[in-house]
Amino acid sequence: MTGDGGAVDGAAEGLAEFRTDLDAWLDGHTDALAPGFEGAGTLDQQMAQLAKVKRLVFDAGWMRSGWPQRVGGLGGSTLTRAYLGEALTARDLVEPGLYSMTEVLAPTMIDYAAPELAAAMVPALLRGDETWCQGFSEPDAGSNLAALACRAERTDAGWRVTGQKVWTSLAQYAQRCVLLTRSGPPEAAHRGITALFVDMDSPGITVRPIGTMHGSPEFSELFFDGVVVPFDRMLGEEGGGWAVAMDLLPFERSTSLWHRAAFLHRRLQELLETAPPGAIDPYRLGEATQLLYAFRARSRATQHRMAEGDRLGPETSIDKVLLATAEQTVFDLIADALVAEVTMGDDPVSGRWRTEYLYSRAASIYGGSAEIQRNIIARRLLDLGDDR
Amino acid sequence: MDPGDVTLFERSLGDATRRATGADLDAALDDLGWPDALIDDPQVAVSLLFRLQGESGATSSSLGRVMAHALGLADGSTTVLPAVGGCAPPGTVDDGWLRVDGLAPATLPDRPTALVVASTIGGATSACTVATASLDLHPVAGLDPDIGLLRVNGEIETVGSQVDVPAGPWPAAVALGRRAVAHELIGASRTMLDLACDHARGRIQFDRPIASFQAVRHRLAEALVAVAMAEAMLEAAWLDPTPDTSAMAKAVAGRQAKTTARHCQQVLAGIGFTVEHPFHRYVRRTLVLDALLGTAASLTTALGVELVDQRRLPPLLPL
Ligand SMILES: Cc1cc2nc3c(=O)[nH]c(=O)nc-3n(C[C@H](O)[C@H](O)[C@H](O)COP(=O)(O)OP(=O)(O)OC[C@H]3O[C@@H](n4cnc5c(N)ncnc54)[C@H](O)[C@@H]3O)c2cc1C
């Protein structure tokens, strides 16, 4: 019934071959890829592991598949890079949240940076030589992103940036930042925003890590004090930063979360293997499994749309709501079934359950809160008009 | 079928399900070549018809035909469906007697025979052709009399007479039937959501359309998420059409239909509680559809029990 023609069949074939070859390669390199720590590890350990794995899979060519040649990729279907993320997560080789950043920031660079800039920078992110961060949220601009106030002023030397960002994931590790700044008057709201690609070692940047509930200090406060950013570091047009953000967020809400299904599948499987007899409520297990499989199905369809060249948009808010629902349901079940481990266990595996349970609470906050997703669904997908 | 043909077929089926129901819809489906489509491209035939039936509220005897098709018994006879809430074969054969407890479309009396799939004491399944006249048929009134079902009971001596049409595996028939009912649940959910959104845009309170209130918007958004989730799960069940995935798709569609009904009912409020508004028909329909071939609640518990027992999750749908 599909009649989609050769392109899709070709992509499916390419994917099958990629899958077989990658699986064989991963199986042949287990020692080199394995993390050198038990349980979740510290954030430093996780970051080092991520960099190690990315370098190995980049140098072997896997990490380059599905990315355009002009940024150091090998071309081919984007499905292959989705499979790579899934394969690494399913084997517990990378922390899935940290891995996501590549799938959020690289597509934005490819679409909005000047071609020479993208060609120079993206390979370092793919290879794990660099970490990048996303400086959107500010103390007074969370859900209402268009209220952001971090100033960028034109000078002869370039943009001069002064202001603050907050909850910027991995900023303390990052060499670069995709930064939203206010270049126009505050009244211009979303029309006065400019996106910049900033070197984190620029003079005038202060990074202060913030402790988090789940014990892994994943994000930081960022202070900019007269930081100069060259004009060729602009992403998109002056005043066009809102378009950059609006095109980035669908990736953050869908394709970058794809491999979380593989992660949740692994954890649910581990629960089945380790839970004491009678600890799992069958109905809740059945429901959690259904939610996970439904999220996976939705997420798979989105991956295939991207692979066929569709532009991702507001419909990805549904993907995000499904992820948050599935992830929190799975970890609610885990926390009840493994109550002793999660509340009082002091071994590394208990620590990991605890950290991951707590992190699942953020799934309905990051990338736009559950309420913001519902606002988008109501306005953009259900056509319910304005909310006032 | 190529995409152009699918679109045309969908349009014709849409007209038919809006104009006709029951025996008339069966006749219209025959005219449109739906039984041939079921053989040539079961996914297209099943997904289009059942979604459209769900959207319009029409009924037909197609569920029985779909299950007969999966059993390899595509001779146009009507298959007796499992009794309410269940998925076991509607017949049991014991000591020369066939006992029947199931459901059938209201058009069964027009047919001389019915097909009854039966389990035997040894655990095998067989299919028996029985004379319609030998069965007790009672219209099901209940929550949704418009669904046009009959309760079918009977005790028939099998010796020497109607025996053993060779049958394909019953679980495959249940799986296909579940995907069909899931489409119908989703179609009905879509209509509930359309009715509620239309109402929300048009109904003015406090000098504003109620669609401008966030509490209302979030309920409707929640309903769309529910429907989209059921659609995604069902699409996956067609990609990997096993009994497990089909049961999940049916369970998700049933649960999400109730979620959709709950939110839409609240938005429609007073008018939605009257029989002057079509909403109540869809509430009734989805509750009864949930009870066909296993409720969401029972399928979900059964899945959990099986997983706890085996300690192994089924693999994820491959990319
Ligand atoms: C783990 C984690 C990692 C993060 N990483 C990054 C990052 O790398 N870069 C970055 O820029 N940001 C990051 N964030 C920040 C994140 O994007 C914001 O927390 C999020 O957008 C919500 O903003 P807020 O926290 O200011 O909440 P607020 O906007 O103050 O919202 C508080 C509550 O009010 C509700 N609310 C607000 N507005 C509305 C509305 N219009 N309608 C209904 N309800 C509303 C919200 O849903 C929420 O429940 C991260 C956050 C977390 C938790």
mmCIF file of C-alpha atoms in Angstrom, chain A residues 102-384:
data_model
loop_
_atom_site.group_PDB
_atom_site.id
_atom_site.type_symbol
_atom_site.label_atom_id
_atom_site.label_comp_id
_atom_site.label_asym_id
_atom_site.label_seq_id
_atom_site.Cartn_x
_atom_site.Cartn_y
_atom_site.Cartn_z
ATOM 1 C CA THR A 102 24.236 16.166 19.754
ATOM 2 C CA GLU A 103 20.862 15.470 18.158
ATOM 3 C CA VAL A 104 19.568 18.845 19.395
ATOM 4 C CA LEU A 105 22.451 21.136 18.509
ATOM 5 C CA ALA A 106 24.098 19.661 15.394
ATOM 6 C CA PRO A 107 20.952 19.945 13.212
ATOM 7 C CA THR A 108 20.571 23.592 14.250
ATOM 8 C CA MET A 109 24.172 24.368 13.329
ATOM 9 C CA ILE A 110 23.761 22.630 9.989
ATOM 10 C CA ASP A 111 20.621 24.604 9.183
ATOM 11 C CA TYR A 112 21.596 28.039 10.511
ATOM 12 C CA ALA A 113 25.381 28.505 10.739
ATOM 13 C CA ALA A 114 27.334 29.844 7.791
ATOM 14 C CA PRO A 115 28.503 26.766 5.836
ATOM 15 C CA GLU A 116 32.196 27.296 6.699
ATOM 16 C CA LEU A 117 31.381 27.620 10.384
ATOM 17 C CA ALA A 118 29.257 24.468 10.404
ATOM 18 C CA ALA A 119 31.954 22.570 8.504
ATOM 19 C CA ALA A 120 34.598 23.680 10.985
ATOM 20 C CA MET A 121 32.628 23.034 14.164
ATOM 21 C CA VAL A 122 30.197 20.125 13.791
ATOM 22 C CA PRO A 123 32.828 17.368 13.398
ATOM 23 C CA ALA A 124 34.276 18.244 16.817
ATOM 24 C CA LEU A 125 30.849 17.758 18.397
ATOM 25 C CA LEU A 126 30.211 14.487 16.584
ATOM 26 C CA ARG A 127 33.646 13.133 17.483
ATOM 27 C CA GLY A 128 33.238 13.996 21.143
ATOM 28 C CA ASP A 129 36.214 16.358 21.057
ATOM 29 C CA GLU A 130 33.872 19.097 22.197
ATOM 30 C CA THR A 131 30.789 19.531 24.339
ATOM 31 C CA TRP A 132 28.208 22.142 23.391
ATOM 32 C CA CYS A 133 25.447 23.662 25.439
ATOM 33 C CA GLN A 134 22.164 25.412 24.807
ATOM 34 C CA GLY A 135 21.761 28.804 26.490
ATOM 35 C CA PHE A 136 18.060 29.589 26.243
ATOM 36 C CA SER A 137 16.509 29.795 29.746
ATOM 37 C CA GLU A 138 17.090 32.751 32.046
ATOM 38 C CA PRO A 139 16.017 33.478 35.605
ATOM 39 C CA ASP A 140 13.042 35.489 34.305
ATOM 40 C CA ALA A 141 12.498 33.630 31.059
ATOM 41 C CA GLY A 142 11.657 29.957 31.477
ATOM 42 C CA SER A 143 8.432 28.916 29.808
ATOM 43 C CA ASN A 144 8.106 32.426 28.434
ATOM 44 C CA LEU A 145 11.252 32.195 26.376
ATOM 45 C CA ALA A 146 10.387 35.303 24.351
ATOM 46 C CA ALA A 147 10.926 37.357 27.539
ATOM 47 C CA LEU A 148 14.657 36.665 27.490
ATOM 48 C CA ALA A 149 16.823 39.649 28.360
ATOM 49 C CA CYS A 150 20.474 38.649 27.885
ATOM 50 C CA ARG A 151 21.588 41.657 25.784
ATOM 51 C CA ALA A 152 23.593 41.629 22.578
ATOM 52 C CA GLU A 153 24.736 45.010 21.281
ATOM 53 C CA ARG A 154 26.375 45.717 17.984
ATOM 54 C CA THR A 155 29.935 47.077 18.286
ATOM 55 C CA ASP A 156 32.686 47.378 15.721
ATOM 56 C CA ALA A 157 34.338 44.249 17.081
ATOM 57 C CA GLY A 158 31.153 42.178 16.948
ATOM 58 C CA TRP A 159 28.223 41.474 19.266
ATOM 59 C CA ARG A 160 28.814 42.466 22.863
ATOM 60 C CA VAL A 161 26.835 40.170 25.197
ATOM 61 C CA THR A 162 25.837 40.993 28.764
ATOM 62 C CA GLY A 163 23.383 39.054 30.893
ATOM 63 C CA GLN A 164 22.606 35.737 32.482
ATOM 64 C CA LYS A 165 21.456 32.240 31.549
ATOM 65 C CA VAL A 166 20.377 29.481 33.892
ATOM 66 C CA TRP A 167 19.916 25.684 33.938
ATOM 67 C CA THR A 168 22.254 25.430 30.975
ATOM 68 C CA SER A 169 22.976 21.710 30.737
ATOM 69 C CA LEU A 170 26.666 20.779 30.554
ATOM 70 C CA ALA A 171 27.817 24.426 30.361
ATOM 71 C CA GLN A 172 30.625 23.625 32.810
ATOM 72 C CA TYR A 173 32.015 21.132 30.277
ATOM 73 C CA ALA A 174 31.208 23.027 27.118
ATOM 74 C CA GLN A 175 33.565 24.610 24.611
ATOM 75 C CA ARG A 176 30.673 26.266 22.752
ATOM 76 C CA CYS A 177 27.210 27.581 23.444
ATOM 77 C CA VAL A 178 24.189 28.117 21.195
ATOM 78 C CA LEU A 179 22.974 31.293 22.826
ATOM 79 C CA LEU A 180 19.764 33.269 22.463
ATOM 80 C CA THR A 181 20.234 36.985 23.041
ATOM 81 C CA ARG A 182 18.074 40.082 22.972
ATOM 82 C CA SER A 183 19.386 42.283 20.197
ATOM 83 C CA GLY A 184 16.269 44.431 19.783
ATOM 84 C CA PRO A 185 14.139 46.354 22.255
ATOM 85 C CA PRO A 186 12.339 44.245 24.880
ATOM 86 C CA GLU A 187 8.962 45.250 23.403
ATOM 87 C CA ALA A 188 9.958 43.505 20.181
ATOM 88 C CA ALA A 189 9.491 40.232 22.122
ATOM 89 C CA HIS A 190 10.228 37.277 19.829
ATOM 90 C CA ARG A 191 11.157 39.558 16.919
ATOM 91 C CA GLY A 192 14.148 41.071 18.726
ATOM 92 C CA ILE A 193 16.117 37.885 19.415
ATOM 93 C CA THR A 194 19.413 36.878 17.804
ATOM 94 C CA ALA A 195 21.090 33.458 18.084
ATOM 95 C CA LEU A 196 24.862 33.324 18.507
ATOM 96 C CA PHE A 197 27.444 30.551 18.561
ATOM 97 C CA VAL A 198 29.736 31.480 21.425
ATOM 98 C CA ASP A 199 33.147 30.152 22.443
ATOM 99 C CA MET A 200 32.922 29.346 26.132
ATOM 100 C CA ASP A 201 36.535 30.418 26.732
ATOM 101 C CA SER A 202 35.722 33.978 25.622
ATOM 102 C CA PRO A 203 36.749 36.581 28.175
ATOM 103 C CA GLY A 204 33.831 37.667 30.376
ATOM 104 C CA ILE A 205 32.012 34.328 30.762
ATOM 105 C CA THR A 206 31.547 32.888 34.244
ATOM 106 C CA VAL A 207 30.095 29.408 34.709
ATOM 107 C CA ARG A 208 28.746 28.296 38.060
ATOM 108 C CA PRO A 209 27.485 24.683 38.327
ATOM 109 C CA ILE A 210 24.191 24.181 40.164
ATOM 110 C CA GLY A 211 23.496 21.166 42.332
ATOM 111 C CA THR A 212 20.527 19.122 41.143
ATOM 112 C CA MET A 213 17.974 16.932 42.853
ATOM 113 C CA HIS A 214 19.165 13.742 41.153
ATOM 114 C CA GLY A 215 22.716 14.248 42.392
ATOM 115 C CA SER A 216 24.369 14.819 39.044
ATOM 116 C CA PRO A 217 25.110 18.550 38.711
ATOM 117 C CA GLU A 218 24.196 18.568 35.046
ATOM 118 C CA PHE A 219 23.510 22.264 34.570
ATOM 119 C CA SER A 220 25.015 25.659 35.386
ATOM 120 C CA GLU A 221 24.343 29.340 35.674
ATOM 121 C CA LEU A 222 26.080 31.387 33.019
ATOM 122 C CA PHE A 223 27.105 35.029 33.400
ATOM 123 C CA PHE A 224 28.105 37.166 30.408
ATOM 124 C CA ASP A 225 29.943 40.378 31.104
ATOM 125 C CA GLY A 226 30.707 42.257 27.895
ATOM 126 C CA VAL A 227 31.559 39.076 26.005
ATOM 127 C CA VAL A 228 32.516 39.825 22.398
ATOM 128 C CA VAL A 229 31.145 37.473 19.759
ATOM 129 C CA PRO A 230 32.268 37.955 16.134
ATOM 130 C CA PHE A 231 29.551 38.666 13.568
ATOM 131 C CA ASP A 232 30.335 35.488 11.656
ATOM 132 C CA ARG A 233 29.156 33.571 14.722
ATOM 133 C CA MET A 234 25.555 34.554 14.143
ATOM 134 C CA LEU A 235 23.109 31.691 13.552
ATOM 135 C CA GLY A 236 20.454 32.795 11.098
ATOM 136 C CA GLU A 237 19.773 36.484 10.702
ATOM 137 C CA GLU A 238 19.984 39.381 13.087
ATOM 138 C CA GLY A 239 16.606 39.395 14.844
ATOM 139 C CA GLY A 240 15.932 35.896 13.498
ATOM 140 C CA GLY A 241 16.806 33.990 16.665
ATOM 141 C CA TRP A 242 13.216 33.012 17.336
ATOM 142 C CA ALA A 243 13.109 31.006 14.102
ATOM 143 C CA VAL A 244 16.304 29.223 15.175
ATOM 144 C CA ALA A 245 14.740 28.353 18.523
ATOM 145 C CA MET A 246 11.470 27.248 16.970
ATOM 146 C CA ASP A 247 13.343 24.924 14.623
ATOM 147 C CA LEU A 248 15.593 23.591 17.370
ATOM 148 C CA LEU A 249 12.841 22.767 19.846
ATOM 149 C CA PRO A 250 11.137 20.081 17.712
ATOM 150 C CA PHE A 251 14.425 18.141 17.694
ATOM 151 C CA GLU A 252 14.721 18.589 21.448
ATOM 152 C CA ARG A 253 11.155 17.287 21.867
ATOM 153 C CA SER A 254 11.314 14.297 19.551
ATOM 154 C CA THR A 255 14.278 12.898 17.639
ATOM 155 C CA SER A 256 16.813 13.660 20.371
ATOM 156 C CA LEU A 257 14.654 11.617 22.772
ATOM 157 C CA TRP A 258 14.264 8.631 20.440
ATOM 158 C CA HIS A 259 16.878 6.491 22.163
ATOM 159 C CA ARG A 260 15.189 6.987 25.553
ATOM 160 C CA ALA A 261 12.786 4.194 24.569
ATOM 161 C CA ALA A 262 15.757 1.833 24.323
ATOM 162 C CA PHE A 263 16.950 3.103 27.707
ATOM 163 C CA LEU A 264 13.540 2.603 29.350
ATOM 164 C CA HIS A 265 13.221 -0.825 27.754
ATOM 165 C CA ARG A 266 16.536 -1.842 29.269
ATOM 166 C CA ARG A 267 15.595 -0.579 32.717
ATOM 167 C CA LEU A 268 12.185 -2.237 32.652
ATOM 168 C CA GLN A 269 13.870 -5.486 31.638
ATOM 169 C CA GLU A 270 16.308 -5.122 34.542
ATOM 170 C CA LEU A 271 13.355 -4.564 36.852
ATOM 171 C CA LEU A 272 11.762 -7.814 35.687
ATOM 172 C CA GLU A 273 15.008 -9.651 36.335
ATOM 173 C CA THR A 274 15.708 -8.233 39.785
ATOM 174 C CA ALA A 275 12.400 -7.406 41.477
ATOM 175 C CA PRO A 276 11.547 -9.595 44.450
ATOM 176 C CA PRO A 277 8.605 -11.968 43.885
ATOM 177 C CA GLY A 278 5.277 -10.202 44.267
ATOM 178 C CA ALA A 279 6.826 -6.727 44.157
ATOM 179 C CA ILE A 280 5.474 -5.783 40.742
ATOM 180 C CA ASP A 281 1.825 -4.920 40.323
ATOM 181 C CA PRO A 282 0.868 -6.668 37.039
ATOM 182 C CA TYR A 283 -1.630 -4.062 35.881
ATOM 183 C CA ARG A 284 0.851 -1.234 36.353
ATOM 184 C CA LEU A 285 3.563 -3.225 34.609
ATOM 185 C CA GLY A 286 1.211 -3.893 31.703
ATOM 186 C CA GLU A 287 0.313 -0.226 31.463
ATOM 187 C CA ALA A 288 3.921 0.965 31.705
ATOM 188 C CA THR A 289 4.883 -1.467 28.953
ATOM 189 C CA GLN A 290 2.062 -0.265 26.717
ATOM 190 C CA LEU A 291 3.025 3.380 27.271
ATOM 191 C CA LEU A 292 6.642 2.608 26.461
ATOM 192 C CA TYR A 293 5.733 0.763 23.255
ATOM 193 C CA ALA A 294 3.324 3.513 22.214
ATOM 194 C CA PHE A 295 5.992 6.178 22.805
ATOM 195 C CA ARG A 296 8.409 4.098 20.769
ATOM 196 C CA ALA A 297 5.872 3.761 17.958
ATOM 197 C CA ARG A 298 5.229 7.509 17.849
ATOM 198 C CA SER A 299 8.924 8.266 18.030
ATOM 199 C CA ARG A 300 9.691 5.800 15.240
ATOM 200 C CA ALA A 301 7.129 7.437 12.983
ATOM 201 C CA THR A 302 8.778 10.818 13.652
ATOM 202 C CA GLN A 303 12.211 9.400 12.787
ATOM 203 C CA HIS A 304 10.835 8.135 9.496
ATOM 204 C CA ARG A 305 9.242 11.497 8.735
ATOM 205 C CA MET A 306 12.572 13.221 9.335
ATOM 206 C CA ALA A 307 14.351 10.662 7.160
ATOM 207 C CA GLU A 308 11.917 11.415 4.338
ATOM 208 C CA GLY A 309 12.775 15.099 4.577
ATOM 209 C CA ASP A 310 9.702 16.349 6.447
ATOM 210 C CA ARG A 311 10.101 19.444 8.529
ATOM 211 C CA LEU A 312 9.386 18.698 12.191
ATOM 212 C CA GLY A 313 7.006 21.111 13.905
ATOM 213 C CA PRO A 314 4.400 21.459 16.641
ATOM 214 C CA GLU A 315 3.286 17.834 16.324
ATOM 215 C CA THR A 316 6.495 16.909 18.185
ATOM 216 C CA SER A 317 4.833 18.262 21.330
ATOM 217 C CA ILE A 318 2.860 15.003 21.324
ATOM 218 C CA ASP A 319 6.105 13.016 21.218
ATOM 219 C CA LYS A 320 7.364 14.976 24.216
ATOM 220 C CA VAL A 321 4.193 14.426 26.267
ATOM 221 C CA LEU A 322 4.331 10.704 25.472
ATOM 222 C CA LEU A 323 7.967 10.474 26.509
ATOM 223 C CA ALA A 324 7.344 12.244 29.812
ATOM 224 C CA THR A 325 4.309 10.071 30.535
ATOM 225 C CA ALA A 326 6.074 6.820 29.657
ATOM 226 C CA GLU A 327 9.280 7.666 31.508
ATOM 227 C CA GLN A 328 7.523 8.761 34.688
ATOM 228 C CA THR A 329 5.177 5.764 34.645
ATOM 229 C CA VAL A 330 8.082 3.351 34.202
ATOM 230 C CA PHE A 331 10.074 4.914 37.034
ATOM 231 C CA ASP A 332 7.037 5.195 39.324
ATOM 232 C CA LEU A 333 6.664 1.455 38.917
ATOM 233 C CA ILE A 334 10.371 0.875 39.529
ATOM 234 C CA ALA A 335 10.399 3.044 42.653
ATOM 235 C CA ASP A 336 7.541 1.044 44.155
ATOM 236 C CA ALA A 337 8.837 -2.382 43.141
ATOM 237 C CA LEU A 338 12.403 -1.663 44.293
ATOM 238 C CA VAL A 339 11.464 0.476 47.250
ATOM 239 C CA ALA A 340 14.310 -0.760 49.467
ATOM 240 C CA GLU A 341 16.968 -0.096 46.826
ATOM 241 C CA VAL A 342 15.629 3.295 45.794
ATOM 242 C CA THR A 343 15.105 4.651 49.298
ATOM 243 C CA MET A 344 17.951 3.114 51.269
ATOM 244 C CA GLY A 345 20.258 1.072 49.049
ATOM 245 C CA ASP A 346 23.887 2.172 49.263
ATOM 246 C CA ASP A 347 25.390 0.066 46.479
ATOM 247 C CA PRO A 348 26.145 1.615 43.068
ATOM 248 C CA VAL A 349 23.168 0.005 41.328
ATOM 249 C CA SER A 350 20.729 1.341 43.931
ATOM 250 C CA GLY A 351 22.323 4.736 43.484
ATOM 251 C CA ARG A 352 21.728 4.528 39.768
ATOM 252 C CA TRP A 353 18.040 3.572 40.221
ATOM 253 C CA ARG A 354 17.657 6.525 42.578
ATOM 254 C CA THR A 355 19.348 8.996 40.235
ATOM 255 C CA GLU A 356 17.362 7.833 37.245
ATOM 256 C CA TYR A 357 14.092 7.852 39.146
ATOM 257 C CA LEU A 358 14.707 11.445 40.215
ATOM 258 C CA TYR A 359 15.797 12.466 36.738
ATOM 259 C CA SER A 360 12.548 11.104 35.310
ATOM 260 C CA ARG A 361 10.764 13.869 37.252
ATOM 261 C CA ALA A 362 12.393 16.411 34.936
ATOM 262 C CA ALA A 363 10.946 14.810 31.793
ATOM 263 C CA SER A 364 7.843 16.972 32.099
ATOM 264 C CA ILE A 365 9.952 20.126 32.615
ATOM 265 C CA TYR A 366 12.931 20.238 30.223
ATOM 266 C CA GLY A 367 12.404 21.052 26.547
ATOM 267 C CA GLY A 368 9.228 22.941 27.478
ATOM 268 C CA SER A 369 7.022 21.893 30.371
ATOM 269 C CA ALA A 370 4.081 19.534 30.019
ATOM 270 C CA GLU A 371 1.770 22.548 30.247
ATOM 271 C CA ILE A 372 3.601 24.395 27.494
ATOM 272 C CA GLN A 373 3.346 21.313 25.262
ATOM 273 C CA ARG A 374 -0.394 21.217 25.902
ATOM 274 C CA ASN A 375 -0.663 24.914 25.070
ATOM 275 C CA ILE A 376 1.067 24.227 21.749
ATOM 276 C CA ILE A 377 -1.138 21.223 21.026
ATOM 277 C CA ALA A 378 -4.279 23.254 21.713
ATOM 278 C CA ARG A 379 -3.274 26.249 19.606
ATOM 279 C CA ARG A 380 -1.357 24.658 16.755
ATOM 280 C CA LEU A 381 -2.818 21.169 16.420
ATOM 281 C CA LEU A 382 -6.419 21.598 17.593
ATOM 282 C CA ASP A 383 -6.887 25.077 16.214
ATOM 283 C CA LEU A 384 -8.567 26.357 19.357
#
